[in-house]
Coordinates of N, CA and C in Angstrom, one line a residue:
M1 N -2.7 -90.8 75.3 CA -2.3 -92.0 75.9 C -0.8 -92.0 76.0
N2 N -0.3 -92.6 77.1 CA 1.1 -92.6 77.3 C 1.8 -93.8 76.6
H3 N 2.2 -94.8 77.3 CA 3.0 -95.9 76.7 C 2.3 -96.8 75.8
I4 N 1.0 -97.0 76.0 CA 0.3 -97.9 75.2 C -0.7 -97.1 74.4
A5 N -0.7 -97.1 73.1 CA -1.6 -96.3 72.3 C -3.0 -96.8 72.4
G6 N -3.2 -98.0 72.5 CA -4.6 -98.5 72.6 C -4.7 -100.0 72.7
I7 N -5.9 -100.5 73.1 CA -6.1 -101.9 73.1 C -7.4 -102.1 72.3
A8 N -7.3 -103.0 71.4 CA -8.5 -103.4 70.6 C -8.9 -104.8 70.7
A9 N -10.1 -105.1 70.8 CA -10.5 -106.5 70.9 C -11.2 -106.9 69.6
F10 N -10.8 -108.1 69.1 CA -11.4 -108.5 67.8 C -11.5 -110.1 67.9
A11 N -12.7 -110.5 67.8 CA -13.0 -112.0 67.9 C -12.4 -112.6 69.1
G12 N -12.5 -111.9 70.2 CA -12.0 -112.5 71.5 C -10.5 -112.4 71.7
F13 N -9.8 -111.8 70.8 CA -8.3 -111.5 70.9 C -8.1 -110.1 71.3
A14 N -7.1 -109.8 72.2 CA -6.8 -108.5 72.5 C -5.5 -108.1 71.7
I15 N -5.5 -107.0 71.1 CA -4.3 -106.5 70.3 C -3.8 -105.3 71.0
I16 N -2.6 -105.3 71.4 CA -2.0 -104.2 72.1 C -1.1 -103.5 71.1
A17 N -1.3 -102.2 70.8 CA -0.5 -101.5 69.9 C 0.3 -100.4 70.6
L18 N 1.6 -100.4 70.3 CA 2.5 -99.4 70.8 C 2.4 -98.2 69.9
P19 N 2.6 -97.0 70.4 CA 2.6 -95.8 69.5 C 3.8 -95.9 68.5
A20 N 3.5 -95.4 67.3 CA 4.5 -95.5 66.2 C 5.8 -94.9 66.6
Q21 N 5.8 -93.8 67.3 CA 7.0 -93.1 67.6 C 7.9 -93.9 68.5
A22 N 7.3 -94.8 69.3 CA 8.1 -95.6 70.2 C 9.1 -96.5 69.5
T23 N 8.9 -96.9 68.3 CA 9.7 -97.8 67.5 C 10.2 -97.2 66.2
E24 N 10.0 -95.9 66.0 CA 10.3 -95.3 64.7 C 11.8 -95.4 64.3
W25 N 12.7 -95.7 65.3 CA 14.1 -95.8 65.0 C 14.5 -97.2 64.5
I26 N 13.5 -98.1 64.6 CA 13.8 -99.5 64.2 C 13.6 -99.6 62.7
G27 N 14.6 -100.3 62.1 CA 14.5 -100.4 60.6 C 15.9 -100.6 60.0
R28 N 15.9 -100.6 58.7 CA 17.1 -100.7 57.9 C 17.3 -99.3 57.3
W29 N 18.5 -98.7 57.5 CA 18.9 -97.4 57.2 C 20.1 -97.3 56.3
G30 N 20.1 -96.4 55.3 CA 21.3 -96.4 54.4 C 21.7 -94.9 54.2
A31 N 23.0 -94.8 53.8 CA 23.6 -93.5 53.5 C 24.5 -93.6 52.3
P32 N 24.4 -92.9 51.3 CA 23.4 -91.9 51.1 C 22.1 -92.6 50.6
G33 N 22.1 -93.8 50.2 CA 20.9 -94.6 49.8 C 21.0 -96.0 50.4
C34 N 20.3 -96.9 49.7 CA 20.1 -98.2 50.3 C 20.7 -99.3 49.3
S35 N 21.5 -98.9 48.3 CA 22.0 -99.9 47.4 C 23.2 -100.6 48.0
A36 N 23.7 -101.6 47.2 CA 24.8 -102.4 47.7 C 26.1 -101.6 47.9
D37 N 26.2 -100.5 47.2 CA 27.4 -99.6 47.3 C 27.3 -98.6 48.4
D38 N 26.1 -98.5 49.1 CA 25.9 -97.5 50.1 C 26.2 -98.1 51.5
T39 N 26.3 -97.3 52.5 CA 26.5 -97.7 53.9 C 25.1 -98.0 54.5
V40 N 24.9 -99.3 54.8 CA 23.6 -99.7 55.3 C 23.7 -100.3 56.7
I41 N 22.9 -99.8 57.7 CA 22.9 -100.4 59.0 C 21.5 -100.9 59.3
G42 N 21.3 -101.7 60.3 CA 20.0 -102.2 60.8 C 19.9 -102.0 62.3
L43 N 18.8 -101.4 62.7 CA 18.5 -101.2 64.1 C 17.2 -101.9 64.5
D44 N 17.3 -102.7 65.6 CA 16.0 -103.2 66.1 C 16.2 -103.5 67.6
A45 N 15.1 -103.9 68.2 CA 15.0 -104.0 69.6 C 16.0 -105.1 70.2
K46 N 16.5 -106.0 69.4 CA 17.4 -107.0 69.9 C 18.8 -106.8 69.4
E47 N 19.0 -106.2 68.2 CA 20.3 -106.2 67.6 C 20.5 -104.9 66.8
L48 N 21.7 -104.3 66.9 CA 22.2 -103.2 66.1 C 23.2 -103.7 65.1
D49 N 22.8 -103.8 63.8 CA 23.7 -104.3 62.8 C 24.6 -103.2 62.2
F50 N 25.8 -103.2 62.7 CA 26.8 -102.3 62.1 C 27.9 -103.1 61.4
S51 N 27.5 -104.1 60.7 CA 28.4 -105.0 60.1 C 29.3 -104.2 59.0
T52 N 28.7 -103.2 58.5 CA 29.5 -102.4 57.5 C 30.7 -101.7 58.2
F53 N 30.6 -101.5 59.5 CA 31.7 -101.0 60.3 C 32.4 -102.1 61.1
E54 N 32.2 -103.4 60.6 CA 32.8 -104.6 61.2 C 32.4 -104.7 62.7
A55 N 31.2 -104.5 63.0 CA 30.7 -104.6 64.4 C 29.2 -105.0 64.4
S56 N 28.9 -105.8 65.4 CA 27.5 -106.1 65.7 C 27.2 -105.9 67.1
C57 N 26.0 -105.4 67.5 CA 25.8 -105.1 68.9 C 24.5 -105.7 69.3
R58 N 24.4 -106.1 70.5 CA 23.2 -106.6 71.2 C 22.6 -105.3 71.8
T59 N 21.3 -105.1 71.5 CA 20.6 -103.9 72.1 C 20.4 -104.2 73.6
L60 N 20.8 -103.3 74.4 CA 20.6 -103.4 75.9 C 19.4 -102.7 76.3
R61 N 19.2 -101.5 75.7 CA 18.0 -100.7 76.1 C 17.8 -99.6 75.0
A62 N 16.6 -99.1 74.9 CA 16.3 -98.0 74.0 C 15.2 -97.2 74.7
E63 N 15.5 -95.9 74.9 CA 14.5 -95.0 75.6 C 14.3 -93.8 74.8
R64 N 13.1 -93.3 74.8 CA 12.8 -92.0 74.2 C 13.0 -91.0 75.2
R65 N 13.6 -89.9 74.8 CA 13.9 -88.7 75.7 C 13.5 -87.5 74.9
R66 N 12.3 -87.0 75.1 CA 11.8 -85.9 74.3 C 11.8 -86.2 72.8
D67 N 12.6 -85.6 72.0 CA 12.5 -85.8 70.6 C 13.7 -86.7 70.1
V68 N 14.4 -87.3 71.0 CA 15.5 -88.2 70.6 C 15.4 -89.6 71.3
Y69 N 16.1 -90.5 70.8 CA 16.2 -91.9 71.4 C 17.6 -92.1 71.9
E70 N 17.7 -92.7 73.1 CA 19.0 -93.1 73.5 C 19.0 -94.6 73.5
I71 N 20.0 -95.2 72.7 CA 20.1 -96.6 72.5 C 21.4 -97.1 73.0
A72 N 21.4 -98.0 73.9 CA 22.6 -98.6 74.4 C 22.8 -100.0 73.9
G73 N 24.0 -100.4 73.7 CA 24.3 -101.8 73.2 C 25.6 -102.3 73.7
E74 N 25.8 -103.6 73.5 CA 27.1 -104.2 73.7 C 27.6 -104.7 72.4
C75 N 28.7 -104.2 71.9 CA 29.2 -104.4 70.6 C 30.4 -105.4 70.6
H76 N 30.4 -106.2 69.5 CA 31.5 -107.1 69.3 C 32.1 -106.8 67.9
G77 N 33.3 -106.8 67.8 CA 34.0 -106.6 66.5 C 35.5 -107.0 66.8
E78 N 36.4 -106.2 66.3 CA 37.8 -106.5 66.6 C 38.0 -106.1 68.1
G79 N 38.8 -106.8 68.8 CA 39.1 -106.5 70.2 C 38.0 -107.0 71.1
R80 N 38.0 -106.4 72.3 CA 37.1 -106.8 73.4 C 35.7 -106.2 73.1
P81 N 34.7 -106.9 73.7 CA 33.3 -106.3 73.6 C 33.3 -105.0 74.3
M82 N 32.5 -104.0 73.8 CA 32.4 -102.7 74.4 C 31.0 -102.3 74.5
R83 N 30.7 -101.5 75.6 CA 29.4 -100.9 75.7 C 29.4 -99.6 75.1
V84 N 28.3 -99.3 74.3 CA 28.2 -98.1 73.6 C 26.8 -97.5 73.8
V85 N 26.7 -96.2 73.6 CA 25.5 -95.4 73.7 C 25.4 -94.5 72.5
F86 N 24.2 -94.5 71.8 CA 23.9 -93.7 70.7 C 22.7 -92.8 71.0
T87 N 22.7 -91.6 70.6 CA 21.5 -90.8 70.7 C 21.2 -90.4 69.2
V88 N 20.0 -90.8 68.9 CA 19.5 -90.6 67.5 C 18.2 -89.8 67.5
R89 N 18.0 -89.1 66.3 CA 16.8 -88.4 66.1 C 16.2 -88.9 64.8
V90 N 14.9 -89.1 64.8 CA 14.2 -89.5 63.6 C 13.3 -88.4 63.2
D91 N 13.4 -88.0 61.9 CA 12.6 -87.0 61.3 C 12.1 -87.5 60.0
G92 N 10.8 -88.1 60.0 CA 10.3 -88.7 58.9 C 11.1 -89.9 58.5
D93 N 11.7 -90.0 57.3 CA 12.5 -91.1 56.8 C 14.0 -90.8 57.0
T94 N 14.4 -89.9 57.9 CA 15.8 -89.6 58.1 C 16.1 -89.9 59.6
L95 N 17.2 -90.6 59.8 CA 17.7 -90.9 61.1 C 19.1 -90.3 61.2
S96 N 19.3 -89.5 62.2 CA 20.6 -88.8 62.4 C 21.2 -89.2 63.8
F97 N 22.5 -89.5 63.8 CA 23.2 -89.8 65.0 C 23.6 -88.5 65.6
I98 N 23.1 -88.1 66.7 CA 23.3 -86.8 67.4 C 24.6 -87.0 68.3
R99 N 24.7 -88.1 68.9 CA 25.8 -88.4 69.9 C 26.1 -89.8 69.8
Q100 N 27.4 -90.1 69.8 CA 27.9 -91.5 69.8 C 29.0 -91.6 70.9
R101 N 28.7 -92.5 71.9 CA 29.7 -92.7 73.0 C 30.4 -94.0 72.8
D102 N 31.7 -94.0 72.7 CA 32.5 -95.2 72.6 C 32.5 -96.0 71.3
F103 N 31.8 -95.5 70.3 CA 31.8 -96.1 69.0 C 31.4 -95.0 68.0
D104 N 32.4 -94.3 67.5 CA 32.1 -93.2 66.6 C 32.3 -93.6 65.1
F105 N 31.4 -93.3 64.2 CA 31.5 -93.6 62.8 C 30.9 -92.5 62.0
S106 N 31.1 -92.6 60.7 CA 30.5 -91.7 59.7 C 30.0 -92.5 58.6
P107 N 28.9 -92.2 58.0 CA 28.2 -90.9 58.1 C 27.3 -90.9 59.3
K108 N 26.7 -89.7 59.6 CA 25.9 -89.5 60.7 C 24.4 -89.5 60.3
R109 N 24.1 -89.3 59.1 CA 22.7 -89.2 58.6 C 22.4 -90.3 57.6
F110 N 21.2 -91.0 57.9 CA 20.8 -92.1 57.1 C 19.3 -91.9 56.7
R111 N 18.9 -92.6 55.6 CA 17.5 -92.6 55.2 C 17.0 -94.0 55.3
R112 N 15.7 -94.0 55.6 CA 15.0 -95.4 55.7 C 15.0 -96.1 54.4
C113 N 15.4 -97.4 54.5 CA 15.4 -98.3 53.3 C 14.0 -99.0 53.3
R114 N 13.5 -99.2 52.2 CA 12.2 -99.9 52.0 C 12.3 -101.3 51.8

């Protein structure tokens, strides 16, 4: 199945399930871990929380391209708002920033926080 993994009907309600890989980049991510002393970011369909880098971004789009995701956002922090594009790869519980356009930061590798 392509964009929609399946539709299930239960007690008269239709449940539409998206494939897990379509949203696997969404979550709270930390480097090297997820404690208060680590670098923690949050990614979701509406907001990219880079407050640890003194920026917050509104998610404009997220598209899967083969084995990576391209995520575009409009970020606010110091100075004028800027449009940014990130390319990330998710491998299990690891998220890696492959490419960052207009907003570069380190670290590049994060693990999923529970």
